mmCIF file of C-alpha atoms and ligand atoms in Angstrom:
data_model
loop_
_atom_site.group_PDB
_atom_site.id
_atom_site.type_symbol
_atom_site.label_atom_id
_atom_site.label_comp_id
_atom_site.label_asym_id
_atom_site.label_seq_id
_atom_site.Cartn_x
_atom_site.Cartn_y
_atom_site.Cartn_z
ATOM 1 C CA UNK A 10 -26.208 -34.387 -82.708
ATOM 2 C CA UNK A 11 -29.087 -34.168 -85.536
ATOM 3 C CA UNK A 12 -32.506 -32.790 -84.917
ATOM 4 C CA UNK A 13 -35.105 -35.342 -85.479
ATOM 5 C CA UNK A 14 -38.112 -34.868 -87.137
ATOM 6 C CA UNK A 15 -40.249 -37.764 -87.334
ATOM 7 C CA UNK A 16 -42.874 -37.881 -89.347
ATOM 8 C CA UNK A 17 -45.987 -40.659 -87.555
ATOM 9 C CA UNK A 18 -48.557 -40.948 -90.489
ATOM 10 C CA UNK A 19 -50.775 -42.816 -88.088
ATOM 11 C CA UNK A 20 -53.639 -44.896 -89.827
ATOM 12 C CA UNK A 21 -53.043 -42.489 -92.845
ATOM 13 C CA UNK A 22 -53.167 -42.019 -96.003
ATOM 14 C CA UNK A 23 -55.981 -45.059 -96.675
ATOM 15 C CA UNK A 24 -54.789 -45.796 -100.649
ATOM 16 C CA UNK A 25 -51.066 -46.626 -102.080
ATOM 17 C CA UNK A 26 -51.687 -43.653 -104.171
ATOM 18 C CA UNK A 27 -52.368 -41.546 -101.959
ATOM 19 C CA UNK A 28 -49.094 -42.500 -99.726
ATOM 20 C CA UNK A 29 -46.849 -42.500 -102.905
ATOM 21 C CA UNK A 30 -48.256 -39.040 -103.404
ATOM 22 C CA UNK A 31 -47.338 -37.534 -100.066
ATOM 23 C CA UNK A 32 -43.937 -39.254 -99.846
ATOM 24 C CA UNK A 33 -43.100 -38.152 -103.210
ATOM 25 C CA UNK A 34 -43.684 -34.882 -102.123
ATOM 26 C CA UNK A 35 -41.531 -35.365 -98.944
ATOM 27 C CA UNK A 36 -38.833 -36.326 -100.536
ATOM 28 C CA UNK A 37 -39.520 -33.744 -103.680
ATOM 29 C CA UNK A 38 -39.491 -30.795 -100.813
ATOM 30 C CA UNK A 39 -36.514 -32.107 -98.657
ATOM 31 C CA UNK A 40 -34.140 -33.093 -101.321
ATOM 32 C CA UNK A 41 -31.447 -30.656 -99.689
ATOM 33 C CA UNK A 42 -32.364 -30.252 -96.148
ATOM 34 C CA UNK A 43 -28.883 -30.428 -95.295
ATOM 35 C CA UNK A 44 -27.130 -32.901 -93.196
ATOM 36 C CA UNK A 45 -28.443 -30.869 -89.629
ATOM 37 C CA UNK A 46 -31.834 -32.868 -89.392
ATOM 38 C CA UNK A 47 -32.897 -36.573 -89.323
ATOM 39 C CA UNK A 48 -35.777 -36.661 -91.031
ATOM 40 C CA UNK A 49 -37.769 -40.213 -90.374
ATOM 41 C CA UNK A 50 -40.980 -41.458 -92.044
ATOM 42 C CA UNK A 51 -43.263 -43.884 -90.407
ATOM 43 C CA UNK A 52 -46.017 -44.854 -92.421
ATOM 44 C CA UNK A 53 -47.863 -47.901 -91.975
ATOM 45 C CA UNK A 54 -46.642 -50.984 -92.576
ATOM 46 C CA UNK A 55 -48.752 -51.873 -96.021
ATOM 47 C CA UNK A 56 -46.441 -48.886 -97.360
ATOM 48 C CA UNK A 57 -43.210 -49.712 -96.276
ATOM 49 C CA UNK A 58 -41.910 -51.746 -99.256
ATOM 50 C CA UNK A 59 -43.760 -49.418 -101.909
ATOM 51 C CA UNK A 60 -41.228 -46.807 -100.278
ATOM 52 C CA UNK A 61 -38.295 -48.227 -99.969
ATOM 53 C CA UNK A 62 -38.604 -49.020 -103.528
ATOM 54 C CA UNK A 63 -38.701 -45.364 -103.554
ATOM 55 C CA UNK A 64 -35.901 -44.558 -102.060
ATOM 56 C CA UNK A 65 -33.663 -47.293 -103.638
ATOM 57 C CA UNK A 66 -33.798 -45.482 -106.838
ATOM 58 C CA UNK A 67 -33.585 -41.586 -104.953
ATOM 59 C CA UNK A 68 -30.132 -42.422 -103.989
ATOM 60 C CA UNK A 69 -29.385 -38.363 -103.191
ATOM 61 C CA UNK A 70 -32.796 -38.514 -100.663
ATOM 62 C CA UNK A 71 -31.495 -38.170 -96.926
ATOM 63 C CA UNK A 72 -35.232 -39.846 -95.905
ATOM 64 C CA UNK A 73 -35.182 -42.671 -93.428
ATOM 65 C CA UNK A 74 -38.105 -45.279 -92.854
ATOM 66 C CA UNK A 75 -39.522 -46.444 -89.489
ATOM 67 C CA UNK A 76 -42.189 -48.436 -88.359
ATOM 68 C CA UNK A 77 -44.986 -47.471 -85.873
ATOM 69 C CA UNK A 78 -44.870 -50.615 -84.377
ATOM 70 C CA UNK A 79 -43.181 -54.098 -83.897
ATOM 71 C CA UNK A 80 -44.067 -57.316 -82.467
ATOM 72 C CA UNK A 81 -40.814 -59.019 -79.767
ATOM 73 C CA UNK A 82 -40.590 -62.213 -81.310
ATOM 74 C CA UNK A 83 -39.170 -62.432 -84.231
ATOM 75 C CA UNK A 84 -40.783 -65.064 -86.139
ATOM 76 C CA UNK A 85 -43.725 -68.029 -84.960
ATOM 77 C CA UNK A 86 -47.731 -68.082 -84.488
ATOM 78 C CA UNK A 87 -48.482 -64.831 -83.762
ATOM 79 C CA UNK A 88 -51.336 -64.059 -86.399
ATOM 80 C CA UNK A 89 -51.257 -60.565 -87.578
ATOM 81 C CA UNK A 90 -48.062 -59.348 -86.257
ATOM 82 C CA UNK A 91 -45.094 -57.938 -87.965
ATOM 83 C CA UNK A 92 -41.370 -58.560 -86.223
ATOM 84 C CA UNK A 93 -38.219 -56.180 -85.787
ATOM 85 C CA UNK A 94 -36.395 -58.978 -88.035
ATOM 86 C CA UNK A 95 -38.924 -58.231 -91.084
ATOM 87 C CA UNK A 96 -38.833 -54.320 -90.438
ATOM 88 C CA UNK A 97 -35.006 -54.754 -90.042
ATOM 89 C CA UNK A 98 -34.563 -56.849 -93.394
ATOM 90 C CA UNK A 99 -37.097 -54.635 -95.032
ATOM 91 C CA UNK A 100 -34.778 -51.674 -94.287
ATOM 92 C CA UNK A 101 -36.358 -49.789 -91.617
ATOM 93 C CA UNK A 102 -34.149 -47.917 -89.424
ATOM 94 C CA UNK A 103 -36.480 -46.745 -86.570
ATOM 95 C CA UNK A 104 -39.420 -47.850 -84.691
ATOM 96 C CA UNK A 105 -41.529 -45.809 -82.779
ATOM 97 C CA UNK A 106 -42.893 -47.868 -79.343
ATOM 98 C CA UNK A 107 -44.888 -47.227 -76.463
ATOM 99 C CA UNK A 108 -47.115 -44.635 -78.594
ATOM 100 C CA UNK A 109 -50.265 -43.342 -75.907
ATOM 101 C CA UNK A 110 -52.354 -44.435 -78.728
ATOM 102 C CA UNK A 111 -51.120 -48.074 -78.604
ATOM 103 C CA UNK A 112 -51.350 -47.865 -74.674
ATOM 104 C CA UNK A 113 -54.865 -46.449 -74.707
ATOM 105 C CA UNK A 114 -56.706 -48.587 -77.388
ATOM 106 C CA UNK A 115 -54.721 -51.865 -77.427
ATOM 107 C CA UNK A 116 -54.093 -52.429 -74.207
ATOM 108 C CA UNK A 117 -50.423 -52.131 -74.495
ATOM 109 C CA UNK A 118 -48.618 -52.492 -71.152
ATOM 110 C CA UNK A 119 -45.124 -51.380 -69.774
ATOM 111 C CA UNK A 120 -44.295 -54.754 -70.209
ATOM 112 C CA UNK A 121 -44.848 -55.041 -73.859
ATOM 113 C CA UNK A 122 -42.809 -51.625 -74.144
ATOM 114 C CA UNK A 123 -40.406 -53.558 -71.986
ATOM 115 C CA UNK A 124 -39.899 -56.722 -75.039
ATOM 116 C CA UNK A 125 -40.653 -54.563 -77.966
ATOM 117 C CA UNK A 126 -37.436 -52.349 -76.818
ATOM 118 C CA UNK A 127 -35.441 -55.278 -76.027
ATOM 119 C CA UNK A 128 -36.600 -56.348 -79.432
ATOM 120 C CA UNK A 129 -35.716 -53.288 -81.485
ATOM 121 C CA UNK A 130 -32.263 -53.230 -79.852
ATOM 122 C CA UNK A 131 -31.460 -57.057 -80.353
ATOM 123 C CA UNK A 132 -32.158 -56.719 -83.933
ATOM 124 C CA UNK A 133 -29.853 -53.086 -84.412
ATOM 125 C CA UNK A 134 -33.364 -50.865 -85.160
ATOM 126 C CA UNK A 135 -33.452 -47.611 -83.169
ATOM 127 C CA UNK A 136 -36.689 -47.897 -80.881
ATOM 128 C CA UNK A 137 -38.141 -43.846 -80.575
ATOM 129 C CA UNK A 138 -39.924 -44.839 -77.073
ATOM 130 C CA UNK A 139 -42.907 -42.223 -76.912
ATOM 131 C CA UNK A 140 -43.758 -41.487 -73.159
ATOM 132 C CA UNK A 141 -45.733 -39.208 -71.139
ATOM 133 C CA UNK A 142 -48.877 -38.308 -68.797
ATOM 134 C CA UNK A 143 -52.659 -37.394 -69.136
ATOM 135 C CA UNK A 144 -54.189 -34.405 -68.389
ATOM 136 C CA UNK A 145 -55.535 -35.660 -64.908
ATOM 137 C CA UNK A 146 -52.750 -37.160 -64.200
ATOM 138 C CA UNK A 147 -50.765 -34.106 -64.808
ATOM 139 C CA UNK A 148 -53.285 -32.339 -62.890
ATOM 140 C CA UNK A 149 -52.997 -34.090 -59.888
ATOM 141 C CA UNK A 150 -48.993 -33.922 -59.682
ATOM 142 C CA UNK A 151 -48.599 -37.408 -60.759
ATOM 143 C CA UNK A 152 -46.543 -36.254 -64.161
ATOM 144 C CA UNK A 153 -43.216 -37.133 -62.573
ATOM 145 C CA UNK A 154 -44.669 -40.494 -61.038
ATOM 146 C CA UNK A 155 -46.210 -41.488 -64.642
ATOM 147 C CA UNK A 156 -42.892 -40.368 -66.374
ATOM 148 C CA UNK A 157 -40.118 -42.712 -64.271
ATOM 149 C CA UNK A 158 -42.512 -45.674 -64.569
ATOM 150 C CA UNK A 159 -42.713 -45.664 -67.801
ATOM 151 C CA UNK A 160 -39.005 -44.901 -68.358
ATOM 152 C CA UNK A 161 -37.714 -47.270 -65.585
ATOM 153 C CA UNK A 162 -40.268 -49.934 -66.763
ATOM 154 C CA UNK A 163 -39.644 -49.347 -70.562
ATOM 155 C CA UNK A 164 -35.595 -49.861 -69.680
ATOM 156 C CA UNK A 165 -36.427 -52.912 -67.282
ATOM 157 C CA UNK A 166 -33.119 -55.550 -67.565
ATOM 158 C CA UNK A 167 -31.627 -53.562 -70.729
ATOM 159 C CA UNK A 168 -27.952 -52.597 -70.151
ATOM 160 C CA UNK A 169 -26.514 -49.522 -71.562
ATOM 161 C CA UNK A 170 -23.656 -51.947 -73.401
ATOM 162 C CA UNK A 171 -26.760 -52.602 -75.471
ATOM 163 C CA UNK A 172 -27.342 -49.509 -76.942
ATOM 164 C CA UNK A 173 -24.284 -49.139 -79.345
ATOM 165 C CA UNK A 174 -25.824 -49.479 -82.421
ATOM 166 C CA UNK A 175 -29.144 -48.256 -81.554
ATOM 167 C CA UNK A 176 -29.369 -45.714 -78.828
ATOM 168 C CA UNK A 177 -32.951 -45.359 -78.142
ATOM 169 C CA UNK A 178 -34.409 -41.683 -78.697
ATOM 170 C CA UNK A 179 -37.400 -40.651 -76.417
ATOM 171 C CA UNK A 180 -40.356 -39.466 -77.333
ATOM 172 C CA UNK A 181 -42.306 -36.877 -74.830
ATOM 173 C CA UNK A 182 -45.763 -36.877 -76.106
ATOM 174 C CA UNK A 183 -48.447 -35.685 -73.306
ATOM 175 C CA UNK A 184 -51.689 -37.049 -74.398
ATOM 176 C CA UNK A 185 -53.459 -33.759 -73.914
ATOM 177 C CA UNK A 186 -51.227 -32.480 -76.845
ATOM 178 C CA UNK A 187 -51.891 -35.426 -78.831
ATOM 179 C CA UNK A 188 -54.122 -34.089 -82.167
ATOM 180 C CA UNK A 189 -55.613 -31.718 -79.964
ATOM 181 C CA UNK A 190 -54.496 -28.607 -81.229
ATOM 182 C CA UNK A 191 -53.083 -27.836 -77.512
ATOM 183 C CA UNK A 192 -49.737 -28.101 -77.589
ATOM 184 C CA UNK A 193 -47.557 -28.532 -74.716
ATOM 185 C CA UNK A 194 -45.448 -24.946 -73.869
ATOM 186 C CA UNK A 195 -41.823 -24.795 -74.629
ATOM 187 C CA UNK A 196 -41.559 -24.104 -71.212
ATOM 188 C CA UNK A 197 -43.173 -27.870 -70.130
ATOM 189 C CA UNK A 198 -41.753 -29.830 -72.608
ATOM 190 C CA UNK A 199 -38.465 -28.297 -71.255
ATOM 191 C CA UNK A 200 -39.043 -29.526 -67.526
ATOM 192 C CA UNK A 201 -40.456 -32.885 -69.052
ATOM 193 C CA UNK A 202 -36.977 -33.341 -70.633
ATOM 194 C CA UNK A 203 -34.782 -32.661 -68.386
ATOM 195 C CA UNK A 204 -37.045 -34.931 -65.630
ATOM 196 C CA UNK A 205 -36.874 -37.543 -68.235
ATOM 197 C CA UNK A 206 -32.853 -37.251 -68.698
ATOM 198 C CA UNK A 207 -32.817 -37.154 -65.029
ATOM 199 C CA UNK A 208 -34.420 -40.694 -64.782
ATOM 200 C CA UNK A 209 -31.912 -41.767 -67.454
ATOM 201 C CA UNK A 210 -28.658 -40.547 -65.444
ATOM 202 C CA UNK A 211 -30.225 -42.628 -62.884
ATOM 203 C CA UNK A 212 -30.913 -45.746 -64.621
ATOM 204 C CA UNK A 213 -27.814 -45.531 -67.105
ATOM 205 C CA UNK A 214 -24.968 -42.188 -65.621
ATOM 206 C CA UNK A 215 -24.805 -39.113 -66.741
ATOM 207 C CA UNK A 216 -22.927 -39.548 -70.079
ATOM 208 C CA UNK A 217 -25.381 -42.390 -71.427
ATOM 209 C CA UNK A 218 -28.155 -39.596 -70.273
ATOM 210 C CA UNK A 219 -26.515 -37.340 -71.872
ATOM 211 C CA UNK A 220 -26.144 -38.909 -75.198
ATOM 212 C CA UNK A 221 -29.689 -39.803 -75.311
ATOM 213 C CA UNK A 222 -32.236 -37.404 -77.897
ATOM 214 C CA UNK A 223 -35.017 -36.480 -76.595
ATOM 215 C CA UNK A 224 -37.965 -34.858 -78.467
ATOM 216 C CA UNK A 225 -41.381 -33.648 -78.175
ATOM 217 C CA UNK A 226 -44.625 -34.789 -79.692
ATOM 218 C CA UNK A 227 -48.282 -33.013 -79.849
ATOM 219 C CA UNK A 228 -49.606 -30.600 -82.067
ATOM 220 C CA UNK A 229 -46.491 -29.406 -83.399
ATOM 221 C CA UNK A 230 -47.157 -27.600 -86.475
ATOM 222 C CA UNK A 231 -44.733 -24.969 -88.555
ATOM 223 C CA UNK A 232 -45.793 -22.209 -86.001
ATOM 224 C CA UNK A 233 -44.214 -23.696 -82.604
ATOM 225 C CA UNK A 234 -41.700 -25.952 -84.193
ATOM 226 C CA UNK A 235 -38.802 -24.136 -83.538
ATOM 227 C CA UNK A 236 -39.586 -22.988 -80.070
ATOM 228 C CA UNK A 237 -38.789 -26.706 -79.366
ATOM 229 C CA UNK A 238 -35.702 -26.942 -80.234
ATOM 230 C CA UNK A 239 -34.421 -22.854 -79.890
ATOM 231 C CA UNK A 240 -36.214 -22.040 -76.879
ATOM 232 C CA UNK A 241 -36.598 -25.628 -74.801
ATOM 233 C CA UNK A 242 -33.830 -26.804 -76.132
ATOM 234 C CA UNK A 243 -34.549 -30.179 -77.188
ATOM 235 C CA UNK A 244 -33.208 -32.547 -80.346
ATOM 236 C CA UNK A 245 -36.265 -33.503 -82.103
ATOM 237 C CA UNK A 246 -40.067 -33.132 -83.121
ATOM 238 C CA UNK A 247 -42.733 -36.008 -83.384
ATOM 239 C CA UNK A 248 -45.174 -34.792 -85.715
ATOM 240 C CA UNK A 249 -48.751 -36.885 -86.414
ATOM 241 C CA UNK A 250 -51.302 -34.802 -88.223
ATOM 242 C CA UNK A 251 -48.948 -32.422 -89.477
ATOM 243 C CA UNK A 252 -46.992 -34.833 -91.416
ATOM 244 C CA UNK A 253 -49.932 -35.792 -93.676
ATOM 245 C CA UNK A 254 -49.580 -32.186 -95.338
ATOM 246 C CA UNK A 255 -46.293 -32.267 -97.132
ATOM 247 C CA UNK A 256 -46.241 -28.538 -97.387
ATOM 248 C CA UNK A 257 -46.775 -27.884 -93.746
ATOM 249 C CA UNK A 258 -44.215 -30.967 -92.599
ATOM 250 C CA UNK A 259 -41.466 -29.540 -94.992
ATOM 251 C CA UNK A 260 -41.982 -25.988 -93.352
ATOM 252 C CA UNK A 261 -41.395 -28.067 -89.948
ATOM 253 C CA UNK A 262 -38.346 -29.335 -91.529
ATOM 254 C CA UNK A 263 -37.134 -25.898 -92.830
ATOM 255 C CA UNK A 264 -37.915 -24.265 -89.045
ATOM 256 C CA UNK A 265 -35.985 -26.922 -87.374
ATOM 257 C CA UNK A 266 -32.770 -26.589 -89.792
ATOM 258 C CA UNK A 267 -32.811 -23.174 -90.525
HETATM 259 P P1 PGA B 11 -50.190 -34.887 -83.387
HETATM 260 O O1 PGA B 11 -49.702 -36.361 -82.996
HETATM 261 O O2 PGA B 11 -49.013 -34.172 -83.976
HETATM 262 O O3 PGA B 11 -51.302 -35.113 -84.389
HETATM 263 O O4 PGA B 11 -50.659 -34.238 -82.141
HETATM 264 C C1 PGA B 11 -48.434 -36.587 -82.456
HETATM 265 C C2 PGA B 11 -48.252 -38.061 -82.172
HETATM 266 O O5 PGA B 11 -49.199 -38.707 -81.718
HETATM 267 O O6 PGA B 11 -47.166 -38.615 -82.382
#
């Protein structure tokens, strides 16, 4: 299995230039990472054709795209949305959904998880399904509670046949560890994951659970990268405001391989 290390650039860089910059970097920097590490981008959407253009002519770059984001129809009225078709067509081959941020600012329920998984799946594009608790909910013992919710909920009426093409990867992002410089121990992120790939023996066996990568997101930074993977022994990093320094994300890259 590869490590993942997903870079989520958020509502960053704000110019073109300034994203052609930074990926060109990336991609400068990772040119020979080795096969041991998927290494995904997810920019915003205004920058996903400018960089597929760039990779179309880097045919040695290992890079993938994703999207931070999709809508679960495909195509119709819905003003300001951009479907899994489009990413899909466009080239993307991950989308991250269910991000806390998306949950805590626009209102985005289990539900919508729910079709936005169902969509990613229908349409072959590998949904990275970001879950995990607050800091009073953690403090009051409701982190397992939160957890299988969000994972049974997220999974709702989606069989495991499904999954061939595009086994989802999960996400464990506590929001306490989102961009606030606190991350989550090796030690938690451990128990998260192996709670979380209890859930998933439950919902889908042992083997599908099994199968299934599960990473950690939340201040991760070149320092405690690798404890992630070496110590709690999971397959993959999400990294926000890391990833807008292209020195500092390729270290993450080089900790995670090396
Ligand atoms: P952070 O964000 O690395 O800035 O904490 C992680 C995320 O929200 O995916």
């Amino acid at each position: 299995m590869k490590t993942f290390v997903i870079a989520n650039w958020k509502c960053n860089p704000t110019t073109q230039e300034g994203a052609g910059r930074l990926f060109t970097a990336l991609a400068g920097g990772l040119s020979n990472f080795g096969v041991k590490a998927e290494v995904v981008v997810c920019p915003p959407f205004v920058y996903l054709p400018k960089l597929v253009d760039f990779l179309s002519v880097r045919a040695r770059s290992q890079l993938k795209l994703g999207a931070q984001d999709l809508f679960w129809e495909n195509k119709g009225a819905y003003t300001g949305e951009v479907s899994a078709a489009m990413l899909k067509d466009l080239g993307c081959k991950y989308v991250i959904v269910g991000h806390s941020e998306r949950r805590q600012h626009f209102g985005e329920t289990d539900e919508m998880v729910n079709k936005k998984i169902k969509a990613a799946i229908s349409t072959k594009l590998i949904p990275i399904l970001c879950v995990g608790e607050s800091a009073p909910q953690r403090e009051s013992g409701k982190m397992g509670k939160v957890l299988k919710t969000q994972i049974f909920a997220a999974f709702k009426n989606i069989s495991s046949s499904k999954f061939q093409d595009s086994r989802p990867v999960l996400a464990y992002e506590p929001l306490w560890a989102i961009g606030s410089g606190k991350a989550c121990s090796p030690d938690e992120a451990m128990g998260a994951a192996i709670f979380l790939r209890k859930c998933l023996g439950q919902l889908y066996g042992r083997s599908a659970s099994e199968k299934t990568s599960i990473c950690y997101g939340g201040s991760v930074n070149s320092k405690n990268a690798a404890d992630y993977i070496t110590q709690a022994r999971l397959q993959g990093l999400l990294v926000g405001g890391a990833s807008l320094d292209s020195k500092e994300f390729i270290k993450i890259v080089r900790r995670v391989v090396e």
